[in-house]
Structures are given as C-alpha cells and as structure tokens.
Amino acid sequence: MEYVLLNNGVKMPVLGFGVFQIPDLAECERSVLDAIDVGYRAIDTAQSYMNEEAVGSAISKCGVARNEFFITTKMWINNYGYEKAVKSINNSLTKLKTDYIDLFLLHQPFNDTYGAYRALEEAYKQGKVKAIGVSNFYPDRFVDIASFAEIKPQVNQIETHVFQQQKKAHEVLKKYGTQIEAWAPFAEGKNEFFTNTVLREIGAKYGKSIAQIALRFLIQSGVVVIPKTTHKKPVTAMKFQIRRKKKV
Ligand SMILES: NC(=O)c1ccc[n+]([C@@H]2O[C@H](COP(=O)([O-])OP(=O)(O)OC[C@H]3O[C@@H](n4cnc5c(N)ncnc54)[C@H](OP(=O)(O)O)[C@@H]3O)[C@@H](O)[C@H]2O)c1
C-alpha cells in the first residue's frame, strides 16, 4: 500500500474503500469484509450513512489487527455545536467498536462548524481521534477554518475525479499543508464514466481497466481516493450498462 504523510505525521493509505449508499447493514458488512479480503485497509464511512455499526462489525470480525486499519468517519451537521459534537464523537466510537478513530471530518460547512471543530480538536488531544479535518469545504470556507482553528485540518475530502479535478482547490489546500481526498473518484459512475473513450484508450495502452486508470491518475496527482462498490469482482462494460439501467 502507498501512503501519504499528513501534516501531523500520521500515515494515511492513498487508497480506501467508501461505504456511501450502502444503508443495509448486512450488505455493508459483507462489502467491507470483501474489501478487506482484497487488501483494503482504509474504510470511509459517516454518521449520515447510517452504517458505522456495520463497518465496526466487519473490522472486529475480520481477523486483521485494528492498528492495520485507517478508519474515517464524518460528523453530520445536526450534530454540530460543541456539546452535541462531543456526544456524537463518543457515539461514533461506540458504533465503530473502537477506542480511536483514525480520521474524523466535519461532513459539510453548515451550522455551527466552529463548535464542532473545537470538539474534534479536543478529541484529538485526548487521543480519541488521530487526525481531524473537513469535507466539502471549498476554498472560502476552508481558508476560514484553516486560518483560525488551533489545529489545521489534516484532510479536506471533496468531490474530485477526472471530470472535476479540483486543481485550484488542491493548490489552496497545499498552502495550508492539508491533504486533498477525493470523494466519488469514479464520478459516481455518472456521465458515461465507465465507458469513457479516453479512459478506455489509456487503459488499453497499459493493460488496465477504466477504474484503475482513473484512480491512478488521481493518486499520481497527490490525491487520496476512496472508491465504492458492492461488487467484489470487476464487471464488464456491458454488464455495467445493464446494472445502471436496473438502478434508474
Ligand atoms: N464527503 C462527502 O460528502 C462524500 C460524498 C460522496 C461520497 N463520499 C465518499 O466517497 C466514496 C466514493 O464515492 P461514491 O460512492 O459516491 O462514488 P464512486 O466511488 O465515484 O462511484 C461509485 C459507483 O461506481 C460503481 N462502481 C464502482 N466500481 C465499479 C466498476 N469497477 N465498474 C462499474 N461500476 C463500478 C458503484 O456501483 P456498485 O456499488 O453497484 O458496484 C457505484 O454506483 C463514498 O462511498 C463515500 O465514502 C463522500
């Protein structure tokens, strides 16, 4: 596994597994166990995904030591404000069945982000959280929190993929020593992502899939990625089209 070094010295895998839109706890647990089986050691969940328990169960059952994992969760905006935030951090620790979380992010830049971030800073100092940061904080909101917070965000998780490369936001994050992390590195499969001609041609040249080319492009650009799938085996382009039609 390749790693990046966060601004506090914590090592973060460049590739993790996202569990957004897997609300069924049994399916989420099975997907995380499959991900662990193929080698993932970083898992990205959130309070709002309603599946922290399933992630915790998979990690505690899988037989791999806790310290080999990098678990990220995110605080939902209803839990912002210092006191509610403190409770919600403890709640996430319980659901994830762990005594520390590797990375805790504020999910969105709304409501009392200042109080919520103070609670993250406190949890960080207590060792309950090894790194803290934000998500969906685009440059204006990001610069505000990064300039005035006691602990600079270690990570900002924003929508980043080949169709939306976030070059400007990435430059701003670099100035503050904050690592960019891509949500939806496959553009959520939208806009014909998995049949994109340019990605397919590059893939043919290197003997890789469209998914592999898209992730490698981001990783080589210094972006941490957290793709999601509920399927252990890669699917062919034709099967993918059928799967998408069924979803619509
Ligand atoms: N911070 C935020 O606000 C935020 C927002 C969105 C997402 N996220 C995080 O980022 C993670 C990734 O983003 P995402 O889940 O929205 O989108 P994504 O990873 O860009 O794309 C996921 C979609 O691609 C499909 N897929 C995955 N691999 C495939 C392959 N090899 N061939 C064909 N289809 C494939 C999946 O379908 P199947 O599942 O059916 O395979 C799913 O529909 C999330 O799970 C979450 O952890 C964070």
PDB file of C-alpha atoms and ligand atoms in Angstrom:
ATOM      1  CA  MET A   1       0.000   0.000   0.000  1.00  0.00           C
ATOM      2  CA  GLU A   2       1.171   3.532  -0.741  1.00  0.00           C
ATOM      3  CA  TYR A   3       0.733   6.193   1.948  1.00  0.00           C
ATOM      4  CA  VAL A   4       0.731   9.959   2.297  1.00  0.00           C
ATOM      5  CA  LEU A   5       2.053  11.657   5.417  1.00  0.00           C
ATOM      6  CA  LEU A   6      -0.466  14.051   6.956  1.00  0.00           C
ATOM      7  CA  ASN A   7       0.661  17.387   8.454  1.00  0.00           C
ATOM      8  CA  ASN A   8       0.746  15.794  11.936  1.00  0.00           C
ATOM      9  CA  GLY A   9       2.912  12.834  10.846  1.00  0.00           C
ATOM     10  CA  VAL A  10       0.042  10.314  10.619  1.00  0.00           C
ATOM     11  CA  LYS A  11       0.337   7.857   7.697  1.00  0.00           C
ATOM     12  CA  MET A  12      -2.800   7.649   5.556  1.00  0.00           C
ATOM     13  CA  PRO A  13      -3.292   4.997   2.822  1.00  0.00           C
ATOM     14  CA  VAL A  14      -3.720   6.602  -0.623  1.00  0.00           C
ATOM     15  CA  LEU A  15      -6.499   4.110  -1.398  1.00  0.00           C
ATOM     16  CA  GLY A  16      -9.509   3.436   0.788  1.00  0.00           C
ATOM     17  CA  PHE A  17     -12.971   1.923   0.465  1.00  0.00           C
ATOM     18  CA  GLY A  18     -16.091   4.137   0.656  1.00  0.00           C
ATOM     19  CA  VAL A  19     -19.429   2.896   2.003  1.00  0.00           C
ATOM     20  CA  PHE A  20     -21.825   5.684   0.998  1.00  0.00           C
ATOM     21  CA  GLN A  21     -25.276   4.460  -0.075  1.00  0.00           C
ATOM     22  CA  ILE A  22     -24.975   1.025   1.497  1.00  0.00           C
ATOM     23  CA  PRO A  23     -27.656   1.519   4.178  1.00  0.00           C
ATOM     24  CA  ASP A  24     -28.371  -2.207   4.529  1.00  0.00           C
ATOM     25  CA  LEU A  25     -26.130  -3.182   7.446  1.00  0.00           C
ATOM     26  CA  ALA A  26     -25.639  -6.802   6.348  1.00  0.00           C
ATOM     27  CA  GLU A  27     -24.706  -5.712   2.819  1.00  0.00           C
ATOM     28  CA  CYS A  28     -22.349  -3.061   4.165  1.00  0.00           C
ATOM     29  CA  GLU A  29     -20.641  -5.527   6.498  1.00  0.00           C
ATOM     30  CA  ARG A  30     -20.265  -8.048   3.660  1.00  0.00           C
ATOM     31  CA  SER A  31     -18.898  -5.346   1.317  1.00  0.00           C
ATOM     32  CA  VAL A  32     -16.339  -4.199   3.903  1.00  0.00           C
ATOM     33  CA  LEU A  33     -15.278  -7.809   4.560  1.00  0.00           C
ATOM     34  CA  ASP A  34     -14.867  -8.315   0.782  1.00  0.00           C
ATOM     35  CA  ALA A  35     -12.851  -5.091   0.583  1.00  0.00           C
ATOM     36  CA  ILE A  36     -10.595  -6.225   3.433  1.00  0.00           C
ATOM     37  CA  ASP A  37     -10.191  -9.608   1.736  1.00  0.00           C
ATOM     38  CA  VAL A  38      -8.885  -7.996  -1.464  1.00  0.00           C
ATOM     39  CA  GLY A  39      -6.467  -5.828   0.521  1.00  0.00           C
ATOM     40  CA  TYR A  40      -8.186  -2.593   1.553  1.00  0.00           C
ATOM     41  CA  ARG A  41      -7.162  -1.343   4.980  1.00  0.00           C
ATOM     42  CA  ALA A  42      -8.786   2.117   4.906  1.00  0.00           C
ATOM     43  CA  ILE A  43     -12.571   2.474   5.199  1.00  0.00           C
ATOM     44  CA  ASP A  44     -14.546   5.704   4.788  1.00  0.00           C
ATOM     45  CA  THR A  45     -17.935   5.942   6.491  1.00  0.00           C
ATOM     46  CA  ALA A  46     -20.011   8.753   8.009  1.00  0.00           C
ATOM     47  CA  GLN A  47     -22.643   9.257  10.687  1.00  0.00           C
ATOM     48  CA  SER A  48     -25.152  10.116   7.954  1.00  0.00           C
ATOM     49  CA  TYR A  49     -24.529   6.842   6.072  1.00  0.00           C
ATOM     50  CA  MET A  50     -26.145   5.014   8.998  1.00  0.00           C
ATOM     51  CA  ASN A  51     -23.687   2.130   8.650  1.00  0.00           C
ATOM     52  CA  GLU A  52     -20.892   2.845  11.150  1.00  0.00           C
ATOM     53  CA  GLU A  53     -22.028  -0.261  13.123  1.00  0.00           C
ATOM     54  CA  ALA A  54     -21.569  -2.471  10.062  1.00  0.00           C
ATOM     55  CA  VAL A  55     -18.067  -1.100   9.452  1.00  0.00           C
ATOM     56  CA  GLY A  56     -17.219  -1.698  13.131  1.00  0.00           C
ATOM     57  CA  SER A  57     -18.560  -5.270  12.971  1.00  0.00           C
ATOM     58  CA  ALA A  58     -16.605  -6.098   9.811  1.00  0.00           C
ATOM     59  CA  ILE A  59     -13.371  -4.759  11.293  1.00  0.00           C
ATOM     60  CA  SER A  60     -13.819  -6.532  14.602  1.00  0.00           C
ATOM     61  CA  LYS A  61     -14.697  -9.849  12.889  1.00  0.00           C
ATOM     62  CA  CYS A  62     -12.164  -9.899  10.058  1.00  0.00           C
ATOM     63  CA  GLY A  63      -9.146 -11.162  11.964  1.00  0.00           C
ATOM     64  CA  VAL A  64      -6.889  -8.265  10.920  1.00  0.00           C
ATOM     65  CA  ALA A  65      -5.479  -6.193  13.804  1.00  0.00           C
ATOM     66  CA  ARG A  66      -7.189  -2.852  14.451  1.00  0.00           C
ATOM     67  CA  ASN A  67      -3.896  -0.978  14.106  1.00  0.00           C
ATOM     68  CA  GLU A  68      -3.623  -2.083  10.467  1.00  0.00           C
ATOM     69  CA  PHE A  69      -6.771  -0.104   9.635  1.00  0.00           C
ATOM     70  CA  PHE A  70      -7.345   3.550   8.862  1.00  0.00           C
ATOM     71  CA  ILE A  71     -10.969   4.320   9.732  1.00  0.00           C
ATOM     72  CA  THR A  72     -12.538   7.595   8.685  1.00  0.00           C
ATOM     73  CA  THR A  73     -15.925   8.858   9.767  1.00  0.00           C
ATOM     74  CA  LYS A  74     -17.672  12.210   9.381  1.00  0.00           C
ATOM     75  CA  MET A  75     -19.828  14.245  11.709  1.00  0.00           C
ATOM     76  CA  TRP A  76     -23.238  15.103  10.340  1.00  0.00           C
ATOM     77  CA  ILE A  77     -24.408  18.756  10.523  1.00  0.00           C
ATOM     78  CA  ASN A  78     -27.234  18.022  13.004  1.00  0.00           C
ATOM     79  CA  ASN A  79     -24.535  17.058  15.499  1.00  0.00           C
ATOM     80  CA  TYR A  80     -22.627  20.351  15.163  1.00  0.00           C
ATOM     81  CA  GLY A  81     -22.201  22.756  18.057  1.00  0.00           C
ATOM     82  CA  TYR A  82     -19.637  21.833  20.725  1.00  0.00           C
ATOM     83  CA  GLU A  83     -21.759  19.765  23.130  1.00  0.00           C
ATOM     84  CA  LYS A  84     -23.649  17.747  20.557  1.00  0.00           C
ATOM     85  CA  ALA A  85     -20.415  17.187  18.684  1.00  0.00           C
ATOM     86  CA  VAL A  86     -18.706  15.718  21.771  1.00  0.00           C
ATOM     87  CA  LYS A  87     -21.587  13.265  22.219  1.00  0.00           C
ATOM     88  CA  SER A  88     -21.573  12.324  18.554  1.00  0.00           C
ATOM     89  CA  ILE A  89     -17.826  11.574  18.582  1.00  0.00           C
ATOM     90  CA  ASN A  90     -18.355   9.186  21.506  1.00  0.00           C
ATOM     91  CA  ASN A  91     -21.337   7.673  19.698  1.00  0.00           C
ATOM     92  CA  SER A  92     -19.264   7.022  16.564  1.00  0.00           C
ATOM     93  CA  LEU A  93     -16.544   5.395  18.678  1.00  0.00           C
ATOM     94  CA  THR A  94     -19.157   3.052  20.172  1.00  0.00           C
ATOM     95  CA  LYS A  95     -20.737   2.200  16.816  1.00  0.00           C
ATOM     96  CA  LEU A  96     -17.353   1.589  15.210  1.00  0.00           C
ATOM     97  CA  LYS A  97     -16.377  -0.612  18.209  1.00  0.00           C
ATOM     98  CA  THR A  98     -13.034   1.096  18.640  1.00  0.00           C
ATOM     99  CA  ASP A  99     -11.305   3.337  21.155  1.00  0.00           C
ATOM    100  CA  TYR A 100      -9.862   5.639  18.493  1.00  0.00           C
ATOM    101  CA  ILE A 101     -10.807   6.840  15.035  1.00  0.00           C
ATOM    102  CA  ASP A 102      -8.011   7.484  12.543  1.00  0.00           C
ATOM    103  CA  LEU A 103      -9.650  10.449  10.829  1.00  0.00           C
ATOM    104  CA  PHE A 104     -12.751  12.421  11.838  1.00  0.00           C
ATOM    105  CA  LEU A 105     -14.111  15.012   9.406  1.00  0.00           C
ATOM    106  CA  LEU A 106     -16.820  17.651   9.555  1.00  0.00           C
ATOM    107  CA  HIS A 107     -19.065  16.454   6.731  1.00  0.00           C
ATOM    108  CA  GLN A 108     -20.377  19.802   5.442  1.00  0.00           C
ATOM    109  CA  PRO A 109     -19.638  23.506   6.059  1.00  0.00           C
ATOM    110  CA  PHE A 110     -23.034  24.365   7.606  1.00  0.00           C
ATOM    111  CA  ASN A 111     -24.439  25.072  11.096  1.00  0.00           C
ATOM    112  CA  ASP A 112     -22.006  25.667  13.990  1.00  0.00           C
ATOM    113  CA  THR A 113     -18.835  24.338  12.375  1.00  0.00           C
ATOM    114  CA  TYR A 114     -16.669  26.238  14.880  1.00  0.00           C
ATOM    115  CA  GLY A 115     -18.102  24.472  17.946  1.00  0.00           C
ATOM    116  CA  ALA A 116     -17.996  21.112  16.155  1.00  0.00           C
ATOM    117  CA  TYR A 117     -14.377  21.612  15.110  1.00  0.00           C
ATOM    118  CA  ARG A 118     -13.422  22.554  18.710  1.00  0.00           C
ATOM    119  CA  ALA A 119     -14.891  19.214  19.813  1.00  0.00           C
ATOM    120  CA  LEU A 120     -12.744  17.448  17.199  1.00  0.00           C
ATOM    121  CA  GLU A 121      -9.649  19.309  18.428  1.00  0.00           C
ATOM    122  CA  GLU A 122     -10.401  18.222  21.980  1.00  0.00           C
ATOM    123  CA  ALA A 123     -10.939  14.573  20.929  1.00  0.00           C
ATOM    124  CA  TYR A 124      -7.644  14.786  19.041  1.00  0.00           C
ATOM    125  CA  LYS A 125      -5.802  15.997  22.154  1.00  0.00           C
ATOM    126  CA  GLN A 126      -7.411  13.178  24.168  1.00  0.00           C
ATOM    127  CA  GLY A 127      -6.187  10.583  21.643  1.00  0.00           C
ATOM    128  CA  LYS A 128      -9.712   9.526  20.638  1.00  0.00           C
ATOM    129  CA  VAL A 129      -9.033  10.749  17.125  1.00  0.00           C
ATOM    130  CA  LYS A 130      -5.656  10.537  15.355  1.00  0.00           C
ATOM    131  CA  ALA A 131      -6.337  13.133  12.650  1.00  0.00           C
ATOM    132  CA  ILE A 132      -9.072  15.682  12.018  1.00  0.00           C
ATOM    133  CA  GLY A 133     -10.336  17.632   9.065  1.00  0.00           C
ATOM    134  CA  VAL A 134     -13.237  18.736   6.962  1.00  0.00           C
ATOM    135  CA  SER A 135     -15.202  17.718   3.898  1.00  0.00           C
ATOM    136  CA  ASN A 136     -16.890  19.796   1.221  1.00  0.00           C
ATOM    137  CA  PHE A 137     -15.105  22.912   2.473  1.00  0.00           C
ATOM    138  CA  TYR A 138     -14.334  24.751  -0.766  1.00  0.00           C
ATOM    139  CA  PRO A 139     -11.657  27.476  -0.656  1.00  0.00           C
ATOM    140  CA  ASP A 140     -13.635  30.283   1.049  1.00  0.00           C
ATOM    141  CA  ARG A 141     -14.913  28.127   3.916  1.00  0.00           C
ATOM    142  CA  PHE A 142     -11.699  26.128   4.046  1.00  0.00           C
ATOM    143  CA  VAL A 143      -9.439  29.172   4.404  1.00  0.00           C
ATOM    144  CA  ASP A 144     -11.597  30.467   7.261  1.00  0.00           C
ATOM    145  CA  ILE A 145     -11.318  27.287   9.365  1.00  0.00           C
ATOM    146  CA  ALA A 146      -7.692  26.642   8.418  1.00  0.00           C
ATOM    147  CA  SER A 147      -6.674  30.197   9.344  1.00  0.00           C
ATOM    148  CA  PHE A 148      -8.363  30.355  12.735  1.00  0.00           C
ATOM    149  CA  ALA A 149      -8.502  26.775  14.061  1.00  0.00           C
ATOM    150  CA  GLU A 150      -5.876  25.801  16.626  1.00  0.00           C
ATOM    151  CA  ILE A 151      -5.168  22.537  14.768  1.00  0.00           C
ATOM    152  CA  LYS A 152      -5.002  22.923  10.982  1.00  0.00           C
ATOM    153  CA  PRO A 153      -7.237  20.419   9.156  1.00  0.00           C
ATOM    154  CA  GLN A 154      -5.180  17.391   8.178  1.00  0.00           C
ATOM    155  CA  VAL A 155      -7.561  16.435   5.334  1.00  0.00           C
ATOM    156  CA  ASN A 156     -10.274  18.021   3.185  1.00  0.00           C
ATOM    157  CA  GLN A 157     -12.462  15.451   1.406  1.00  0.00           C
ATOM    158  CA  ILE A 158     -14.057  16.982  -1.691  1.00  0.00           C
ATOM    159  CA  GLU A 159     -15.624  15.751  -4.915  1.00  0.00           C
ATOM    160  CA  THR A 160     -12.658  15.032  -7.196  1.00  0.00           C
ATOM    161  CA  HIS A 161     -12.442  12.907 -10.335  1.00  0.00           C
ATOM    162  CA  VAL A 162     -11.232  13.083 -13.917  1.00  0.00           C
ATOM    163  CA  PHE A 163     -14.218  15.260 -14.873  1.00  0.00           C
ATOM    164  CA  GLN A 164     -13.792  17.592 -11.859  1.00  0.00           C
ATOM    165  CA  GLN A 165     -10.126  17.739 -10.979  1.00  0.00           C
ATOM    166  CA  GLN A 166     -10.245  20.500  -8.317  1.00  0.00           C
ATOM    167  CA  LYS A 167      -6.859  21.878  -9.331  1.00  0.00           C
ATOM    168  CA  LYS A 168      -7.490  25.300  -7.764  1.00  0.00           C
ATOM    169  CA  ALA A 169      -8.842  23.894  -4.500  1.00  0.00           C
ATOM    170  CA  HIS A 170      -5.886  21.492  -4.391  1.00  0.00           C
ATOM    171  CA  GLU A 171      -3.422  24.408  -4.673  1.00  0.00           C
ATOM    172  CA  VAL A 172      -5.137  26.196  -1.764  1.00  0.00           C
ATOM    173  CA  LEU A 173      -5.030  23.038   0.385  1.00  0.00           C
ATOM    174  CA  LYS A 174      -1.312  22.614  -0.320  1.00  0.00           C
ATOM    175  CA  LYS A 175      -0.641  26.105   1.046  1.00  0.00           C
ATOM    176  CA  TYR A 176      -2.131  25.021   4.372  1.00  0.00           C
ATOM    177  CA  GLY A 177      -0.492  21.590   4.413  1.00  0.00           C
ATOM    178  CA  THR A 178      -3.893  19.890   4.149  1.00  0.00           C
ATOM    179  CA  GLN A 179      -4.217  16.625   2.218  1.00  0.00           C
ATOM    180  CA  ILE A 180      -6.865  16.500  -0.522  1.00  0.00           C
ATOM    181  CA  GLU A 181      -9.046  13.372  -0.546  1.00  0.00           C
ATOM    182  CA  ALA A 182     -11.394  12.539  -3.425  1.00  0.00           C
ATOM    183  CA  TRP A 183     -14.956  11.544  -2.865  1.00  0.00           C
ATOM    184  CA  ALA A 184     -16.637   9.994  -5.933  1.00  0.00           C
ATOM    185  CA  PRO A 185     -13.329   9.184  -7.655  1.00  0.00           C
ATOM    186  CA  PHE A 186     -15.430   7.312 -10.270  1.00  0.00           C
ATOM    187  CA  ALA A 187     -17.736  10.352 -10.670  1.00  0.00           C
ATOM    188  CA  GLU A 188     -20.389   8.078  -9.104  1.00  0.00           C
ATOM    189  CA  GLY A 189     -20.457   6.263 -12.471  1.00  0.00           C
ATOM    190  CA  LYS A 190     -22.258   9.272 -13.994  1.00  0.00           C
ATOM    191  CA  ASN A 191     -21.732  10.845 -17.427  1.00  0.00           C
ATOM    192  CA  GLU A 192     -20.793   7.510 -19.020  1.00  0.00           C
ATOM    193  CA  PHE A 193     -17.745   7.314 -16.768  1.00  0.00           C
ATOM    194  CA  PHE A 194     -17.290   3.556 -17.075  1.00  0.00           C
ATOM    195  CA  THR A 195     -17.464   3.648 -20.879  1.00  0.00           C
ATOM    196  CA  ASN A 196     -15.402   6.822 -21.343  1.00  0.00           C
ATOM    197  CA  THR A 197     -13.389   6.547 -24.556  1.00  0.00           C
ATOM    198  CA  VAL A 198     -10.286   8.429 -23.370  1.00  0.00           C
ATOM    199  CA  LEU A 199     -10.007   6.369 -20.190  1.00  0.00           C
ATOM    200  CA  ARG A 200     -10.616   3.185 -22.177  1.00  0.00           C
ATOM    201  CA  GLU A 201      -7.855   4.054 -24.684  1.00  0.00           C
ATOM    202  CA  ILE A 202      -5.357   4.803 -21.917  1.00  0.00           C
ATOM    203  CA  GLY A 203      -6.384   1.566 -20.205  1.00  0.00           C
ATOM    204  CA  ALA A 204      -5.842  -0.424 -23.411  1.00  0.00           C
ATOM    205  CA  LYS A 205      -2.347   1.057 -23.691  1.00  0.00           C
ATOM    206  CA  TYR A 206      -1.374  -0.007 -20.162  1.00  0.00           C
ATOM    207  CA  GLY A 207      -3.489  -3.167 -19.837  1.00  0.00           C
ATOM    208  CA  LYS A 208      -5.651  -1.631 -17.089  1.00  0.00           C
ATOM    209  CA  SER A 209      -9.364  -1.051 -16.527  1.00  0.00           C
ATOM    210  CA  ILE A 210     -11.070   2.341 -16.732  1.00  0.00           C
ATOM    211  CA  ALA A 211     -11.436   2.277 -12.936  1.00  0.00           C
ATOM    212  CA  GLN A 212      -7.711   1.610 -12.443  1.00  0.00           C
ATOM    213  CA  ILE A 213      -6.690   4.410 -14.829  1.00  0.00           C
ATOM    214  CA  ALA A 214      -8.984   6.920 -13.102  1.00  0.00           C
ATOM    215  CA  LEU A 215      -7.648   6.046  -9.642  1.00  0.00           C
ATOM    216  CA  ARG A 216      -4.014   6.030 -10.743  1.00  0.00           C
ATOM    217  CA  PHE A 217      -4.438   9.465 -12.341  1.00  0.00           C
ATOM    218  CA  LEU A 218      -5.694  10.881  -9.036  1.00  0.00           C
ATOM    219  CA  ILE A 219      -3.090   9.129  -6.901  1.00  0.00           C
ATOM    220  CA  GLN A 220      -0.295  10.376  -9.183  1.00  0.00           C
ATOM    221  CA  SER A 221      -1.768  13.866  -8.785  1.00  0.00           C
ATOM    222  CA  GLY A 222      -1.349  13.602  -4.996  1.00  0.00           C
ATOM    223  CA  VAL A 223      -4.999  12.838  -4.267  1.00  0.00           C
ATOM    224  CA  VAL A 224      -6.155  10.172  -1.782  1.00  0.00           C
ATOM    225  CA  VAL A 225      -9.035   8.105  -3.224  1.00  0.00           C
ATOM    226  CA  ILE A 226     -11.929   6.171  -1.660  1.00  0.00           C
ATOM    227  CA  PRO A 227     -13.906   4.389  -4.401  1.00  0.00           C
ATOM    228  CA  LYS A 228     -17.067   2.465  -3.530  1.00  0.00           C
ATOM    229  CA  THR A 229     -18.525  -0.749  -4.884  1.00  0.00           C
ATOM    230  CA  THR A 230     -20.692  -3.502  -3.523  1.00  0.00           C
ATOM    231  CA  HIS A 231     -19.283  -5.953  -6.084  1.00  0.00           C
ATOM    232  CA  LYS A 232     -16.122  -7.888  -5.295  1.00  0.00           C
ATOM    233  CA  LYS A 233     -15.435  -8.792  -8.928  1.00  0.00           C
ATOM    234  CA  PRO A 234     -14.997  -6.122 -11.610  1.00  0.00           C
ATOM    235  CA  VAL A 235     -17.842  -6.050 -14.145  1.00  0.00           C
ATOM    236  CA  THR A 236     -17.631  -5.796 -17.916  1.00  0.00           C
ATOM    237  CA  ALA A 237     -18.799  -2.565 -19.586  1.00  0.00           C
ATOM    238  CA  MET A 238     -21.882  -4.353 -20.914  1.00  0.00           C
ATOM    239  CA  LYS A 239     -22.877  -5.751 -17.510  1.00  0.00           C
ATOM    240  CA  PHE A 240     -22.299  -2.255 -16.075  1.00  0.00           C
ATOM    241  CA  GLN A 241     -24.786  -0.731 -18.537  1.00  0.00           C
ATOM    242  CA  ILE A 242     -27.375  -3.360 -17.573  1.00  0.00           C
ATOM    243  CA  ARG A 243     -26.733  -2.712 -13.861  1.00  0.00           C
ATOM    244  CA  ARG A 244     -27.182   1.064 -14.297  1.00  0.00           C
ATOM    245  CA  LYS A 245     -30.412   0.631 -16.281  1.00  0.00           C
ATOM    246  CA  LYS A 246     -31.820  -1.520 -13.465  1.00  0.00           C
ATOM    247  CA  LYS A 247     -30.930   1.209 -10.919  1.00  0.00           C
ATOM    248  CA  VAL A 248     -32.767   4.021 -12.837  1.00  0.00           C
TER     249      VAL A 248
HETATM  250  N1  LIG B   1     -17.807  13.675   1.890  1.00  0.00           N
HETATM  251  C1  LIG B   1     -18.852  13.581   1.108  1.00  0.00           C
HETATM  252  O1  LIG B   1     -19.726  14.453   1.059  1.00  0.00           O
HETATM  253  C2  LIG B   1     -18.990  12.373   0.251  1.00  0.00           C
HETATM  254  C3  LIG B   1     -19.927  12.357  -0.787  1.00  0.00           C
HETATM  255  C4  LIG B   1     -19.999  11.224  -1.583  1.00  0.00           C
HETATM  256  C5  LIG B   1     -19.159  10.144  -1.344  1.00  0.00           C
HETATM  257  N2  LIG B   1     -18.273  10.183  -0.313  1.00  0.00           N
HETATM  258  C6  LIG B   1     -17.355   9.050  -0.033  1.00  0.00           C
HETATM  259  O2  LIG B   1     -16.676   8.704  -1.220  1.00  0.00           O
HETATM  260  C7  LIG B   1     -16.927   7.340  -1.534  1.00  0.00           C
HETATM  261  C8  LIG B   1     -16.928   7.133  -3.033  1.00  0.00           C
HETATM  262  O3  LIG B   1     -17.886   7.967  -3.650  1.00  0.00           O
HETATM  263  P1  LIG B   1     -19.253   7.417  -4.275  1.00  0.00           P
HETATM  264  O4  LIG B   1     -19.605   6.141  -3.618  1.00  0.00           O
HETATM  265  O5  LIG B   1     -20.271   8.486  -4.198  1.00  0.00           O
HETATM  266  O6  LIG B   1     -18.939   7.245  -5.813  1.00  0.00           O
HETATM  267  P2  LIG B   1     -17.802   6.484  -6.683  1.00  0.00           P
HETATM  268  O7  LIG B   1     -16.900   5.670  -5.836  1.00  0.00           O
HETATM  269  O8  LIG B   1     -17.237   7.509  -7.590  1.00  0.00           O
HETATM  270  O9  LIG B   1     -18.696   5.532  -7.578  1.00  0.00           O
HETATM  271  C9  LIG B   1     -19.454   4.513  -7.015  1.00  0.00           C
HETATM  272  C10 LIG B   1     -20.318   3.922  -8.134  1.00  0.00           C
HETATM  273  O10 LIG B   1     -19.480   3.280  -9.111  1.00  0.00           O
HETATM  274  C11 LIG B   1     -19.903   1.917  -9.276  1.00  0.00           C
HETATM  275  N3  LIG B   1     -18.682   1.136  -9.499  1.00  0.00           N
HETATM  276  C12 LIG B   1     -17.619   1.022  -8.675  1.00  0.00           C
HETATM  277  N4  LIG B   1     -16.651   0.299  -9.246  1.00  0.00           N
HETATM  278  C13 LIG B   1     -17.098  -0.068 -10.464  1.00  0.00           C
HETATM  279  C14 LIG B   1     -16.521  -0.801 -11.553  1.00  0.00           C
HETATM  280  N5  LIG B   1     -15.283  -1.311 -11.477  1.00  0.00           N
HETATM  281  N6  LIG B   1     -17.277  -0.956 -12.666  1.00  0.00           N
HETATM  282  C15 LIG B   1     -18.504  -0.424 -12.745  1.00  0.00           C
HETATM  283  N7  LIG B   1     -19.104   0.282 -11.747  1.00  0.00           N
HETATM  284  C16 LIG B   1     -18.401   0.461 -10.629  1.00  0.00           C
HETATM  285  C17 LIG B   1     -20.612   1.569  -7.995  1.00  0.00           C
HETATM  286  O11 LIG B   1     -21.596   0.609  -8.238  1.00  0.00           O
HETATM  287  P3  LIG B   1     -21.740  -0.728  -7.361  1.00  0.00           P
HETATM  288  O12 LIG B   1     -21.712  -0.345  -5.914  1.00  0.00           O
HETATM  289  O13 LIG B   1     -23.056  -1.274  -7.825  1.00  0.00           O
HETATM  290  O14 LIG B   1     -20.563  -1.564  -7.753  1.00  0.00           O
HETATM  291  C18 LIG B   1     -21.279   2.901  -7.617  1.00  0.00           C
HETATM  292  O15 LIG B   1     -22.506   3.054  -8.322  1.00  0.00           O
HETATM  293  C19 LIG B   1     -18.286   7.074  -0.872  1.00  0.00           C
HETATM  294  O16 LIG B   1     -18.597   5.704  -0.748  1.00  0.00           O
HETATM  295  C20 LIG B   1     -18.101   7.805   0.427  1.00  0.00           C
HETATM  296  O17 LIG B   1     -17.333   7.037   1.334  1.00  0.00           O
HETATM  297  C21 LIG B   1     -18.178  11.287   0.471  1.00  0.00           C
END
